[in-house]
Short mmCIF file of C-alpha atoms in Angstrom, two decimals:
data_model
loop_
_atom_site.label_atom_id
_atom_site.label_comp_id
_atom_site.label_asym_id
_atom_site.label_seq_id
_atom_site.Cartn_x
_atom_site.Cartn_y
_atom_site.Cartn_z
CA MET A 1 -19.81 8.95 -26.81
CA ASN A 2 -17.81 7.21 -24.08
CA VAL A 3 -19.60 4.11 -22.70
CA LEU A 4 -18.61 1.91 -19.96
CA LEU A 5 -19.59 -1.70 -19.26
CA ILE A 6 -19.53 -3.27 -16.05
CA SER A 7 -19.95 -7.30 -17.32
CA PRO A 8 -18.74 -10.44 -17.31
CA LEU A 9 -16.97 -11.92 -20.49
CA PRO A 10 -16.31 -16.04 -20.95
CA PRO A 11 -14.98 -17.45 -19.28
CA PRO A 12 -17.03 -19.07 -17.74
CA ALA A 13 -19.51 -19.48 -20.76
CA GLY A 14 -23.07 -17.70 -19.87
CA GLY A 15 -25.73 -16.52 -21.44
CA MET A 16 -24.72 -12.59 -19.82
CA ALA A 17 -21.13 -12.99 -20.73
CA THR A 18 -22.14 -14.37 -24.24
CA TRP A 19 -23.70 -10.87 -24.44
CA THR A 20 -20.82 -8.74 -23.91
CA GLN A 21 -18.81 -10.35 -26.50
CA LYS A 22 -21.65 -10.22 -28.74
CA TYR A 23 -21.32 -6.20 -27.89
CA LEU A 24 -17.88 -5.96 -28.57
CA GLU A 25 -18.01 -7.75 -31.70
CA SER A 26 -20.89 -5.99 -32.99
CA ASN A 27 -20.71 -3.73 -35.63
CA LYS A 28 -22.14 -1.39 -34.58
CA SER A 29 -19.56 -0.55 -31.36
CA ALA A 30 -17.28 0.45 -33.44
CA ASP A 31 -19.57 3.50 -33.70
CA ILE A 32 -18.49 3.90 -29.93
CA ARG A 33 -15.60 4.26 -27.33
CA ILE A 34 -16.18 1.01 -24.62
CA PHE A 35 -14.74 0.90 -21.41
CA LEU A 36 -14.59 -2.86 -19.71
CA VAL A 37 -15.16 -3.84 -16.29
CA ASN A 38 -15.31 -7.43 -16.67
CA THR A 39 -17.51 -8.92 -13.73
CA ALA A 40 -16.52 -12.42 -14.81
CA LEU A 41 -16.45 -15.41 -11.39
CA THR A 42 -12.95 -16.39 -11.42
CA GLY A 43 -11.29 -18.87 -9.04
CA LYS A 44 -13.08 -22.04 -7.43
CA ARG A 45 -16.48 -19.85 -7.88
CA ALA A 46 -15.53 -20.23 -11.52
CA ASN A 47 -15.75 -23.92 -11.99
CA ARG A 48 -18.19 -24.08 -9.18
CA ILE A 49 -21.51 -21.78 -10.00
CA LYS A 50 -23.71 -23.16 -7.09
CA LYS A 51 -20.59 -23.46 -4.49
CA ARG A 52 -20.93 -20.49 -2.00
CA TYR A 53 -17.48 -18.98 -1.38
CA TYR A 54 -18.16 -16.07 0.87
CA PHE A 55 -15.00 -14.65 1.55
CA HIS A 56 -13.23 -15.03 -2.09
CA GLU A 57 -17.16 -13.47 -3.65
CA VAL A 58 -16.43 -10.52 -0.97
CA LYS A 59 -12.63 -10.43 -1.74
CA ARG A 60 -13.72 -10.49 -5.69
CA ALA A 61 -16.71 -7.65 -4.89
CA ARG A 62 -13.57 -5.22 -3.65
CA VAL A 63 -11.18 -5.73 -6.88
CA ILE A 64 -14.13 -5.27 -9.57
CA LEU A 65 -15.32 -2.09 -6.65
CA SER A 66 -11.59 -0.98 -7.06
CA ARG A 67 -11.13 -1.36 -11.04
CA LEU A 68 -14.67 0.27 -11.13
CA ASN A 69 -13.53 3.65 -9.18
CA LYS A 70 -10.12 3.72 -11.31
CA MET A 71 -12.46 3.95 -14.93
CA LEU A 72 -14.75 6.05 -13.95
CA SER A 73 -11.75 8.53 -11.98
CA ARG A 74 -9.99 8.57 -14.94
CA ASN A 75 -11.67 8.66 -17.80
CA ARG A 76 -14.90 10.48 -19.60
CA ILE A 77 -17.59 8.70 -19.42
CA ASP A 78 -20.85 9.32 -21.08
CA VAL A 79 -23.10 6.42 -19.89
CA VAL A 80 -22.66 2.84 -17.87
CA HIS A 81 -23.94 -0.02 -18.73
CA LEU A 82 -24.70 -2.85 -15.74
CA ASN A 83 -25.27 -6.14 -16.69
CA CYS A 84 -27.24 -8.17 -13.95
CA ALA A 85 -28.07 -11.36 -14.00
CA VAL A 86 -29.90 -10.80 -10.58
CA GLY A 87 -28.53 -14.51 -9.54
CA ARG A 88 -28.22 -16.04 -5.54
CA PHE A 89 -26.04 -15.64 -3.02
CA GLY A 90 -26.35 -12.23 -2.60
CA SER A 91 -25.49 -10.89 -6.57
CA ILE A 92 -28.05 -8.01 -6.29
CA VAL A 93 -26.20 -5.98 -3.20
CA LYS A 94 -22.94 -6.18 -5.35
CA ASP A 95 -24.39 -4.84 -8.37
CA TYR A 96 -26.34 -2.21 -5.91
CA LEU A 97 -22.96 -1.53 -4.68
CA PHE A 98 -21.74 -1.19 -8.36
CA ALA A 99 -24.82 1.59 -9.49
CA LEU A 100 -23.80 3.51 -5.61
CA THR A 101 -20.94 3.87 -6.78
CA VAL A 102 -21.30 5.01 -10.44
CA LYS A 103 -24.21 7.35 -9.40
CA LYS A 104 -21.15 8.75 -7.29
CA TYR A 105 -19.67 10.32 -10.37
CA LYS A 106 -22.62 11.77 -11.29
CA VAL A 107 -22.77 9.82 -14.42
CA ARG A 108 -26.04 8.04 -16.08
CA LEU A 109 -26.69 4.99 -15.60
CA ILE A 110 -28.54 2.73 -17.31
CA THR A 111 -28.93 -1.15 -15.28
CA HIS A 112 -29.52 -4.17 -17.64
CA PHE A 113 -31.51 -7.20 -16.17
CA HIS A 114 -30.35 -10.22 -17.34
CA CYS A 115 -33.09 -12.65 -16.60
CA ASP A 116 -36.70 -13.15 -15.87
CA VAL A 117 -37.16 -10.52 -12.76
CA SER A 118 -40.51 -12.32 -11.37
CA ASP A 119 -38.37 -15.61 -10.52
CA MET A 120 -35.32 -14.24 -9.27
CA VAL A 121 -36.21 -11.63 -6.79
CA ASP A 122 -38.18 -13.61 -4.47
CA SER A 123 -36.41 -12.57 -0.98
CA LYS A 124 -37.21 -9.51 1.18
CA THR A 125 -33.68 -8.85 0.72
CA ASP A 126 -33.48 -9.14 -3.16
CA ARG A 127 -37.07 -7.16 -3.36
CA PHE A 128 -35.42 -4.04 -0.82
CA PHE A 129 -32.27 -3.86 -3.08
CA PHE A 130 -34.16 -4.35 -6.33
CA ARG A 131 -35.96 -1.19 -5.39
CA ARG A 132 -33.25 0.59 -4.89
CA LEU A 133 -30.30 -0.06 -7.86
CA VAL A 134 -33.98 0.38 -9.98
CA ASP A 135 -34.38 3.84 -8.16
CA ILE A 136 -31.50 4.95 -8.53
CA SER A 137 -30.95 3.61 -12.25
CA ASP A 138 -31.42 6.14 -14.91
CA ALA A 139 -33.07 3.48 -17.28
CA VAL A 140 -33.88 0.06 -16.83
CA LEU A 141 -33.32 -2.50 -19.60
CA THR A 142 -35.41 -6.26 -19.15
CA MET A 143 -35.61 -9.16 -21.54
CA ASN A 144 -39.32 -10.28 -21.19
CA GLY A 145 -42.81 -9.00 -20.28
CA ASN A 146 -42.82 -10.74 -17.21
CA SER A 147 -39.51 -8.77 -15.99
CA ARG A 148 -41.07 -5.31 -17.32
CA LYS A 149 -44.67 -5.93 -15.46
CA PHE A 150 -42.86 -6.78 -11.93
CA THR A 151 -40.36 -4.11 -12.41
CA TYR A 152 -43.23 -2.37 -12.53
CA SER A 153 -45.42 -3.19 -9.47
CA VAL A 154 -42.20 -3.10 -7.48
CA CYS A 155 -40.63 -0.08 -8.36
CA GLY A 156 -43.31 1.90 -10.01
CA LYS A 157 -40.85 2.28 -13.16
CA VAL A 158 -41.44 1.82 -16.34
CA SER A 159 -38.45 -0.42 -18.21
CA ILE A 160 -37.79 -0.92 -21.93
CA ASP A 161 -37.68 -3.99 -23.34
CA MET A 162 -34.49 -5.54 -25.09
CA PRO A 163 -34.28 -8.12 -26.71
CA ASN A 164 -30.63 -10.39 -26.75
CA PHE A 165 -28.96 -10.70 -30.43
CA ILE A 166 -27.30 -12.44 -32.82
CA SER A 167 -24.57 -12.06 -34.76
CA ASP A 168 -25.42 -11.59 -38.98
CA GLU A 169 -23.13 -15.36 -39.49
CA TYR A 170 -26.69 -16.52 -38.71
CA PHE A 171 -28.16 -14.82 -41.92
CA ASP A 172 -26.03 -15.85 -44.58
CA SER A 173 -27.52 -17.89 -47.51
CA GLU A 174 -26.72 -21.06 -46.25
CA THR A 175 -28.37 -20.88 -43.63
CA PHE A 176 -31.80 -20.39 -45.21
CA GLU A 177 -31.52 -23.43 -47.59
CA LYS A 178 -31.78 -26.07 -44.80
CA LYS A 179 -33.99 -29.10 -46.59
CA LEU A 180 -36.70 -30.37 -44.05
CA PRO A 181 -37.17 -34.34 -43.89
CA ASP A 182 -40.19 -36.29 -44.64
CA THR A 183 -40.59 -36.77 -39.90
CA VAL A 184 -38.17 -36.22 -37.55
CA GLY A 185 -35.52 -37.56 -37.02
CA SER A 186 -33.24 -35.96 -34.77
CA VAL A 187 -33.97 -33.71 -31.74
CA LEU A 188 -31.45 -30.75 -30.19
CA PHE A 189 -30.84 -29.87 -26.86
CA ALA A 190 -28.17 -27.05 -26.28
CA GLY A 191 -27.25 -25.42 -23.04
CA HIS A 192 -26.12 -26.59 -19.53
CA VAL A 193 -27.11 -30.29 -18.71
CA LYS A 194 -28.74 -30.25 -15.42
CA THR A 195 -32.54 -31.09 -14.31
CA ALA A 196 -32.84 -27.20 -14.22
CA LYS A 197 -33.14 -26.97 -18.14
CA GLY A 198 -34.99 -29.85 -17.55
CA CYS A 199 -32.28 -32.30 -19.21
CA ASP A 200 -34.65 -35.09 -16.46
CA VAL A 201 -38.03 -34.55 -19.59
CA ILE A 202 -35.20 -35.06 -22.02
CA TYR A 203 -34.33 -38.72 -20.72
CA LYS A 204 -37.84 -39.64 -20.63
CA THR A 205 -38.76 -38.54 -23.59
CA ALA A 206 -36.28 -40.27 -25.17
CA GLU A 207 -37.23 -43.50 -24.34
CA LEU A 208 -40.49 -42.77 -25.99
CA PHE A 209 -39.27 -42.49 -29.30
CA PRO A 210 -36.17 -45.21 -29.89
CA GLU A 211 -36.08 -44.16 -33.29
CA ILE A 212 -35.07 -40.41 -32.90
CA ARG A 213 -31.92 -39.04 -32.03
CA PHE A 214 -31.14 -36.41 -29.65
CA ASN A 215 -28.33 -34.84 -29.27
CA LEU A 216 -27.60 -33.14 -26.06
CA LEU A 217 -25.11 -30.17 -26.14
CA GLY A 218 -23.45 -27.94 -23.48
CA HIS A 219 -21.82 -28.77 -19.93
CA ILE A 220 -22.68 -31.81 -18.55
CA SER A 221 -23.12 -31.56 -14.58
CA ASP A 222 -22.38 -34.55 -12.58
CA GLU A 223 -25.95 -35.25 -11.47
CA PHE A 224 -26.07 -36.59 -15.48
CA ARG A 225 -22.65 -37.92 -15.81
CA LYS A 226 -23.73 -40.68 -13.43
CA MET A 227 -27.14 -41.24 -14.74
CA SER A 228 -28.17 -43.96 -16.84
CA LYS A 229 -29.12 -43.09 -20.34
CA PRO A 230 -30.98 -44.39 -23.56
CA ASP A 231 -28.88 -45.43 -26.28
CA ASN A 232 -30.12 -43.08 -28.66
CA LEU A 233 -29.48 -40.20 -26.45
CA LEU A 234 -25.95 -38.90 -27.08
CA LEU A 235 -23.91 -35.93 -24.60
CA LEU A 236 -21.86 -34.09 -27.19
CA GLY A 237 -20.18 -31.97 -23.90
CA GLU A 238 -19.32 -28.52 -24.34
CA VAL A 239 -18.35 -27.80 -28.08
CA THR A 240 -17.92 -23.97 -30.39
CA GLY A 241 -20.38 -21.88 -31.23
CA GLU A 242 -19.55 -22.81 -34.83
CA ARG A 243 -20.22 -26.46 -33.64
CA VAL A 244 -23.96 -25.57 -32.00
CA LYS A 245 -25.12 -23.78 -35.53
CA ASN A 246 -24.07 -26.71 -37.37
CA GLU A 247 -25.75 -29.13 -35.47
CA MET A 248 -28.55 -26.75 -35.55
CA LEU A 249 -28.56 -27.33 -39.05
CA LYS A 250 -28.52 -30.92 -39.06
CA ALA A 251 -31.16 -31.46 -36.23
CA ASP A 252 -35.27 -31.07 -37.17
CA VAL A 253 -36.43 -29.74 -33.63
CA LEU A 254 -35.58 -28.22 -30.96
CA LEU A 255 -36.33 -29.26 -27.04
CA PHE A 256 -35.96 -26.70 -25.05
CA PRO A 257 -37.34 -27.44 -21.37
CA THR A 258 -35.60 -25.30 -19.34
CA HIS A 259 -37.72 -24.13 -15.45
CA THR A 260 -36.58 -20.75 -16.09
CA GLU A 261 -34.75 -18.05 -18.83
CA GLY A 262 -34.21 -14.43 -19.76
CA PHE A 263 -33.96 -14.73 -23.03
CA PRO A 264 -32.36 -17.06 -24.06
CA TYR A 265 -29.65 -17.40 -27.29
CA VAL A 266 -30.42 -20.55 -28.44
CA VAL A 267 -33.97 -20.05 -28.95
CA ILE A 268 -32.83 -17.22 -31.52
CA GLU A 269 -29.91 -19.59 -32.75
CA ALA A 270 -32.68 -21.96 -33.27
CA MET A 271 -35.27 -19.80 -35.33
CA ALA A 272 -32.19 -18.41 -37.53
CA CYS A 273 -31.37 -21.66 -38.51
CA GLY A 274 -34.85 -22.85 -39.29
CA MET A 275 -35.66 -25.02 -36.46
CA PRO A 276 -39.40 -25.90 -35.45
CA ILE A 277 -38.83 -24.96 -31.04
CA ILE A 278 -40.58 -27.21 -28.49
CA SER A 279 -40.26 -24.93 -25.11
CA THR A 280 -41.86 -24.10 -21.85
CA PRO A 281 -43.37 -21.13 -21.53
CA VAL A 282 -40.91 -19.12 -19.54
CA GLY A 283 -39.16 -15.75 -19.48
CA ALA A 284 -39.40 -14.49 -23.23
CA ILE A 285 -39.90 -18.45 -24.55
CA PRO A 286 -43.42 -17.36 -25.40
CA ASP A 287 -42.81 -13.34 -26.81
CA MET A 288 -40.26 -14.92 -28.97
CA LEU A 289 -42.57 -17.81 -30.84
CA GLU A 290 -45.64 -16.21 -30.12
CA ASN A 291 -48.31 -18.97 -31.28
CA ASN A 292 -46.35 -19.25 -34.78
CA GLY A 293 -42.79 -21.39 -34.19
CA GLY A 294 -42.98 -23.89 -32.24
CA ILE A 295 -44.85 -25.70 -29.46
CA LEU A 296 -45.21 -24.60 -25.43
CA VAL A 297 -45.70 -27.52 -22.77
CA PRO A 298 -45.44 -27.29 -19.51
CA VAL A 299 -42.67 -27.18 -16.81
CA GLY A 300 -41.83 -30.94 -16.18
CA ASP A 301 -44.52 -32.78 -18.62
CA VAL A 302 -43.10 -35.69 -20.64
CA SER A 303 -46.89 -36.40 -22.20
CA ALA A 304 -47.04 -32.89 -23.55
CA VAL A 305 -43.70 -32.90 -24.95
CA ALA A 306 -44.08 -36.52 -26.54
CA GLU A 307 -47.56 -35.03 -28.36
CA ALA A 308 -45.38 -31.94 -29.52
CA ILE A 309 -43.15 -34.19 -31.18
CA SER A 310 -45.78 -36.51 -32.43
CA ALA A 311 -47.43 -33.52 -33.92
CA LEU A 312 -44.01 -32.02 -34.81
CA GLN A 313 -43.79 -35.45 -37.40
CA ASN A 314 -46.59 -33.64 -40.04
CA LYS A 315 -43.56 -31.38 -42.74
CA ASP A 316 -45.92 -29.07 -43.25
CA LEU A 317 -46.25 -27.79 -40.09
CA ARG A 318 -42.61 -27.60 -39.57
CA GLU A 319 -42.09 -26.00 -42.36
CA LYS A 320 -44.18 -22.87 -41.80
CA MET A 321 -42.74 -22.70 -38.24
CA ALA A 322 -39.32 -23.09 -39.33
CA CYS A 323 -40.10 -20.09 -42.62
CA TRP A 324 -41.58 -17.79 -40.26
CA ASN A 325 -38.95 -18.37 -37.10
CA ARG A 326 -36.27 -17.45 -39.73
CA GLN A 327 -38.33 -14.14 -40.16
CA LYS A 328 -38.66 -13.00 -37.21
CA ALA A 329 -35.03 -13.81 -36.27
CA ARG A 330 -33.68 -11.66 -38.84
CA SER A 331 -36.37 -8.47 -38.42
CA CYS A 332 -36.12 -8.54 -34.64
CA TYR A 333 -33.05 -10.32 -33.10
CA ALA A 334 -29.95 -9.22 -35.86
CA ALA A 335 -27.05 -8.08 -33.73
CA ASP A 336 -27.80 -4.49 -35.73
CA LYS A 337 -31.46 -4.17 -35.12
CA VAL A 338 -31.02 -4.21 -31.40
CA MET A 339 -28.14 -2.16 -31.42
CA ASP A 340 -29.43 0.42 -32.89
CA ARG A 341 -32.43 0.33 -30.13
CA LEU A 342 -29.54 0.27 -27.36
CA PHE A 343 -28.15 3.45 -28.92
CA VAL A 344 -30.87 4.80 -28.87
CA VAL A 345 -31.29 4.65 -24.97
CA TYR A 346 -27.89 5.88 -24.25
CA ASN A 347 -28.91 8.86 -26.42
CA GLY A 348 -31.76 9.55 -24.36
#
């Protein structure tokens, strides 16, 4: 089978780019022939994601469309897998143009939304192009229950839940030998250090627990570089995936008070590393943790986060959550298991 991916690769780093990289590295990908049209941000937009560069984006879209046409005209493609973030500044329009190009060649199209669609499709223009993109897709993949319900209510089409996945290195024996301390001594956050990820809540929470270390991994926004921080909070910046895993194995709790998500890799990785998790109930996170793997807190609620940390001082509770998270990650989010599900869609 020949599969064409329309998807970004790092750099810059991001959830969809990480998915593409893991897809290409998975053992199952060796069973098919993969072609790739890389849709990664380039130039100024790669470094300043929120900045609007309309002329540059139009030019970039034209380049991608040219590559897509060449790929489809020169190769026998069985299935096109289009990854969509439904971001701001007209990206849904661009994805719709890619989809129209695919259908011009009469190739089956799978559209995969890597976000909480109900949060991102919030204007009349977005809804217009979202409906049309879903309508011309042969199958639609979504990442959580909210997105599935939204897609059905807006478009009348049933989407297929498809979780993110992690590599087998997270399931080696050493990962499962983590020893839990009697009390919580360190809290970890991994992601873009910005307000949309709830990092202002982490700063305020750290002030309430001077005896606990708060380590933040990830790109640091200008806002947080300039912000004064408590002495027990450390900004470690962008690090390798191996460093993230090592920090997770050392930390006691993952704190992830984000405002919106699709299916966050950081939560899967923390589950596989045996971490209890404190997070907001956004995107797929409630489905991932159910009522067993962590404590869910409202967005922006410092008091609820503080109460959750206090509750997790109970070692038995942390042990139960850690064990449950490891088992759930292995059974549901291992690369081979998710890729098997994806191949069923391809073959269907």
